[in-house]
Every structure is written in structure tokens, then in C-alpha cells.
Amino acid sequence: MALTTSQRAILFADVADSTAIYEMLGDATAVKSIDRCIAIMADAVKGARGIVVKTIGDEIMAAFLTAVDACEAAKAMQAAISVLPVSDGVKHAIKIGFHFGAVLEDKQDFWGDGVNVAARLAGLARRGQILTSLATVEALTPQLRVMTRDMDDHNVKGRQDAVRVFEVVWEENNDTTQIVMPVRRITVIGRLSLSHIAATFDFPPDKGVLWFGRDAGCEMVIAEKNASRRHARIERRSVQYYLVDDSTNGTYVTIEGDNEVLLRREQLLLRGRGQICLGVPGSIATDAITFVCS
């Protein structure tokens, strides 16, 4: 093996919830369904001048000469998968992580820290999400950099130093337009006030996460019988606050002026003022949380 060091953008894309898909569809049908996603992802790689290094079950690994090419491939993958129709009760989604940096290369296979970071970013991503690193964002064009948002430092397994993680916004709609910001433009942390029963308090400045649920260890204990023990959490990411559902029955959120939405293992940017209900719609909730972002 003759290893050489080179600069490459390494990308991992993973079909979300594949275990559940196999359980729902059975092996033969699930393989066909997931293989369809893999083929779409491989086409996006080739369309962005990249190479498919390998496929590993429900995951694809790809390499590109530039961060820009990897970013364009990631956006193309998400766009193509997002419009696939529901088939056999399954709505496919993918999770993507990519990183640009030094890698070890031999015969179009890659190893080293750059590969590890890309794989860990894919592991951090949620359904429909693209994550990358600060080093990669700095290698993007100005037009692509402004389509990223800072998600703070994250500890990555196998790496001593934390990785500054950024999300790439790939959906062109009103919601994402409101939250796109240039890299490193963050100056002031926003305020989030929460009210529950008779208590009102601000999101603590020394915390990055607040948990809600029936478990006594949660920062906000909810008595709703349909709530999970650790039902949902609010994460502070720079100037923004995200509600992340981790429950069995979902989280119902109403933002003033909008219709109520149901989150199931998904996340939502909190804005304005509204109401959060764990496990049941707001119309029948007995233990709701209200919030105000300012």
C-alpha cells in the first residue's frame, strides 16, 4: 500500500431509520427501497464531479476535489430524496456529513482524520440535515457560505479537539430564509422565556440544553400522561433555540400566526411566541408550555 496525503472533501450519506424500514417492509422490499436511495445519491456524486468510494449497507462514502463540489452534491441528494413519494408507507430521508481536509489516499480509498470527522458529522445529522465543519465552510464560495448556520462546538469521538459544526441549508423556502446567516456573524445570544403552570423563567445562560418530560431528572417535569420520560429538549445553538423531539407520541407546537405542527423525531426553530404540548394536541393538553423568543 502506497499512501499519499492529499486534500479532499469526504462525504458520508446515510438512509435514515433503515432498521425500522427493514422491520416494516421485510428484507427483500427494504433492500430494493434503500438501493433506490443509494442510486440517487451516487448519481448526485457523479453529477458534482465526485467519486463513490464505497457503499456500506444503507450508507454511501464519496470523495471530491473541492468543498464546493461536495456541498453541491449534498444539496442535490437531499433535494432528490425529499421529493420521492411515500412507498409502502415509507417516506425516505437521508442524513449527510462532509468535511474538507487532509486525508490519506491509496487507489481511490481514503483514511485518516478527515474521513473520521466526515463520518462523525453524518452520525450527528438528523433526517433531512446536512452537517459540515468550520474548515469546510471556510473553503466554500461566499454564495454557499451564507447558506450555512453555526451550530457550535461538538465533541467528536476519536478526536481530542471539538469540531465547530455548521448546518448547510438546502431547502429554498420561507422558513429557511428566516434562519440563514453568514458564517461567524453571531454576536448576541437571543432570549427565550418559558412558562409552565405558574412559573416563568429564562433559558439559563450556563446551559445549552433543557429537557422536558415525565422523568424527575428533566429540567421541566410535565405531568401529561402521553409524555415520554425524556420527551423533548430545547437546544441553544448560538443565537437560536431549537425544539428537538425524542418521544414516542410526538410534540405538538403552535407558533403564533401559524397552524399547529407535529414533530416526530424532528426539530423546529423556535421563533416569536407559541405553545409546546407533549404527546397530545394543544386543544386537549392539560400541561402545556408557552414560550417567547426575543
XYZ file of C-alpha atoms in Angstrom:
294
model
C 0.000 0.000 0.000
C 1.481 3.366 -1.089
C -0.303 6.027 0.947
C -0.171 9.657 -0.119
C -1.530 12.727 1.675
C -3.985 14.901 -0.227
C -6.714 17.473 0.330
C -10.152 16.025 -0.290
C -13.754 16.599 0.687
C -15.108 13.350 2.130
C -18.874 12.879 2.328
C -20.997 10.266 4.068
C -24.725 10.000 3.348
C -26.919 7.610 5.313
C -30.512 6.484 4.705
C -32.348 7.416 7.896
C -34.253 4.879 10.014
C -33.127 1.906 7.922
C -33.645 -0.550 10.793
C -37.287 0.471 11.065
C -37.651 0.225 7.277
C -36.412 -3.374 7.327
C -38.817 -4.204 10.137
C -41.734 -2.592 8.316
C -41.112 -3.847 4.774
C -39.161 -7.072 5.230
C -35.667 -7.674 3.900
C -36.351 -8.068 0.171
C -38.564 -4.983 -0.229
C -36.431 -2.876 2.112
C -33.252 -3.648 0.152
C -34.896 -2.524 -3.103
C -36.194 0.643 -1.457
C -32.861 1.570 0.126
C -30.913 0.664 -3.021
C -33.056 3.175 -4.896
C -31.889 5.887 -2.492
C -28.266 4.760 -2.845
C -28.526 5.012 -6.643
C -29.920 8.553 -6.394
C -27.105 9.568 -4.061
C -24.478 8.021 -6.354
C -25.886 9.973 -9.315
C -25.583 13.208 -7.307
C -21.945 12.405 -6.509
C -21.100 11.831 -10.177
C -23.022 14.956 -11.184
C -20.802 17.010 -8.868
C -17.558 15.539 -10.248
C -17.013 13.244 -7.274
C -16.328 9.536 -6.953
C -18.232 6.927 -4.975
C -15.603 5.331 -2.743
C -17.858 2.617 -1.329
C -21.346 1.781 -0.168
C -21.822 0.210 3.252
C -25.345 -1.130 3.650
C -27.543 1.980 3.812
C -24.615 4.435 3.584
C -22.518 5.887 0.805
C -18.986 7.309 1.080
C -17.823 9.740 -1.586
C -14.779 11.921 -2.270
C -14.430 15.263 -4.078
C -11.557 17.510 -5.053
C -13.224 20.597 -3.575
C -15.542 21.506 -0.715
C -17.821 23.267 -3.201
C -18.374 20.071 -5.196
C -19.167 18.110 -2.020
C -21.622 20.778 -0.880
C -23.414 20.819 -4.229
C -23.640 17.006 -4.189
C -25.083 17.018 -0.673
C -27.739 19.580 -1.607
C -28.632 17.639 -4.763
C -29.010 14.406 -2.766
C -31.340 15.971 -0.227
C -33.424 17.654 -2.910
C -33.824 14.422 -4.895
C -34.654 12.227 -1.897
C -37.075 14.769 -0.431
C -39.402 14.548 -3.452
C -39.598 10.766 -3.530
C -43.221 9.711 -2.988
C -44.282 7.658 0.006
C -43.937 3.982 -0.951
C -45.266 1.073 1.124
C -45.835 3.524 3.958
C -42.214 4.753 3.945
C -41.130 8.348 3.353
C -37.377 8.219 2.839
C -34.949 10.759 4.255
C -31.158 10.904 4.422
C -28.527 12.329 6.779
C -25.297 13.814 5.397
C -21.962 14.892 6.819
C -18.933 16.126 4.867
C -15.538 17.578 5.687
C -12.711 19.092 3.647
C -9.168 18.494 4.830
C -6.110 16.280 4.726
C -6.650 12.559 4.125
C -4.502 9.530 3.385
C -5.184 8.119 -0.082
C -4.379 4.911 -1.915
C -6.084 3.696 -5.102
C -9.169 5.871 -4.576
C -9.689 4.806 -0.982
C -9.211 7.181 1.948
C -8.280 7.088 5.640
C -7.325 9.462 8.424
C -8.722 12.314 10.482
C -10.572 13.912 7.566
C -12.540 10.721 6.967
C -13.263 10.304 10.671
C -14.623 13.850 11.004
C -16.900 13.423 7.970
C -18.268 10.142 9.328
C -18.925 11.639 12.771
C -20.712 14.631 11.239
C -23.009 12.248 9.375
C -23.642 10.497 12.673
C -24.650 13.795 14.304
C -27.025 14.759 11.485
C -30.770 14.261 11.721
C -33.261 13.329 8.999
C -33.030 15.748 6.081
C -29.966 17.511 7.506
C -26.514 18.321 6.088
C -23.695 18.999 8.545
C -20.176 20.173 7.849
C -17.198 21.717 9.660
C -15.819 25.221 10.042
C -12.762 24.246 7.966
C -15.094 23.206 5.162
C -17.264 26.320 5.378
C -14.157 28.470 5.033
C -13.352 26.605 1.780
C -16.778 27.331 0.253
C -17.680 30.208 -2.052
C -19.290 33.288 -0.444
C -22.602 32.285 -2.046
C -22.525 28.900 -0.298
C -21.129 30.212 2.994
C -24.167 32.395 3.579
C -26.322 29.264 3.284
C -24.807 27.829 6.474
C -25.598 28.329 10.128
C -23.365 27.860 13.148
C -24.304 25.001 15.492
C -21.458 25.476 17.996
C -18.661 23.109 19.012
C -19.312 19.373 19.232
C -17.076 16.683 20.676
C -16.233 14.076 18.056
C -15.265 10.530 19.009
C -11.627 9.788 18.219
C -10.647 13.478 18.190
C -9.179 15.418 21.101
C -10.357 18.848 19.931
C -14.018 19.733 19.435
C -15.295 20.325 15.902
C -17.125 23.540 15.039
C -20.241 22.238 13.295
C -22.319 24.053 10.683
C -25.582 23.102 9.033
C -25.971 23.621 5.285
C -29.417 24.968 4.436
C -30.550 23.280 1.244
C -34.309 23.961 1.193
C -35.372 27.134 -0.564
C -38.476 28.237 1.334
C -39.677 30.972 3.638
C -38.789 29.128 6.828
C -35.158 28.562 5.921
C -34.786 32.098 4.562
C -35.553 33.397 8.041
C -32.748 31.437 9.686
C -29.888 31.646 7.179
C -26.957 33.727 8.386
C -23.394 34.352 7.237
C -20.697 32.349 8.978
C -19.284 33.981 12.144
C -21.837 36.809 12.122
C -23.107 35.756 15.544
C -22.777 38.472 18.189
C -25.607 38.285 20.719
C -27.410 35.312 22.240
C -31.179 35.594 21.898
C -33.512 35.292 24.876
C -36.024 32.508 25.376
C -38.635 32.741 28.134
C -40.597 29.642 29.147
C -43.786 29.426 31.194
C -45.241 26.312 32.776
C -48.130 26.260 35.271
C -47.379 29.263 37.496
C -43.640 29.561 36.833
C -41.882 31.691 34.199
C -38.124 31.647 33.653
C -35.484 32.435 31.030
C -33.366 29.756 29.356
C -30.335 29.608 31.717
C -27.198 31.252 30.268
C -24.993 28.456 31.624
C -26.910 25.660 29.873
C -27.004 24.505 26.268
C -29.895 22.056 26.608
C -33.158 21.871 28.598
C -35.110 18.607 28.806
C -38.896 18.175 29.160
C -40.724 15.024 30.175
C -42.190 12.944 32.980
C -38.789 11.987 34.386
C -37.920 13.805 37.610
C -34.445 14.447 36.216
C -35.778 16.743 33.474
C -35.359 20.486 33.917
C -39.093 20.872 33.288
C -41.240 17.978 34.553
C -44.504 17.546 32.644
C -47.415 15.578 34.086
C -49.106 14.899 30.705
C -49.809 11.149 30.670
C -48.891 10.769 26.973
C -45.485 12.382 27.505
C -42.361 10.219 27.422
C -39.979 10.159 30.374
C -37.444 12.239 28.428
C -39.763 13.566 25.787
C -38.132 16.568 24.104
C -35.402 19.127 24.573
C -34.594 22.693 23.625
C -31.047 23.246 22.365
C -29.411 26.664 22.234
C -27.323 26.953 19.078
C -25.562 30.312 19.016
C -28.381 32.900 18.802
C -31.165 30.416 18.100
C -33.211 27.864 20.028
C -34.339 24.544 18.543
C -37.016 22.220 19.889
C -35.978 18.586 19.298
C -38.474 15.733 19.712
C -37.218 12.394 21.099
C -40.567 10.910 22.091
C -42.961 8.101 21.276
C -46.091 10.225 20.745
C -44.546 13.344 19.242
C -44.502 17.008 20.248
C -47.187 19.477 19.160
C -46.009 23.043 18.569
C -48.029 26.138 17.748
C -46.189 29.313 16.754
C -48.397 32.395 16.901
C -49.881 33.045 13.450
C -49.167 29.508 12.173
C -51.014 26.204 12.312
C -50.067 23.605 14.918
C -47.362 21.189 13.735
C -46.456 17.717 14.984
C -42.770 16.831 15.414
C -41.803 13.154 15.370
C -38.071 12.703 15.908
C -37.646 16.068 14.211
C -36.564 19.572 15.171
C -38.044 23.048 14.819
C -36.574 26.525 15.132
C -38.495 28.427 17.818
C -39.460 31.989 16.949
C -41.873 34.607 18.209
C -44.234 33.213 20.791
C -46.139 29.960 20.992
C -47.081 26.779 22.814
C -45.469 23.346 23.220
C -47.533 20.274 24.144
C -46.035 16.861 24.847
C -47.793 13.856 23.341
C -51.189 15.477 22.706
C -52.528 18.360 20.591
C -52.927 21.750 22.206
C -56.716 21.502 22.076
C -56.725 18.733 24.700
C -53.422 19.309 26.515
C -53.600 19.666 30.290
C -49.965 20.622 30.895
C -48.735 22.952 28.126
C -45.559 25.039 27.942
C -45.591 28.545 26.469
C -42.537 30.317 25.099
C -41.425 33.748 23.922
C -38.296 34.314 21.811
C -36.821 37.804 21.742
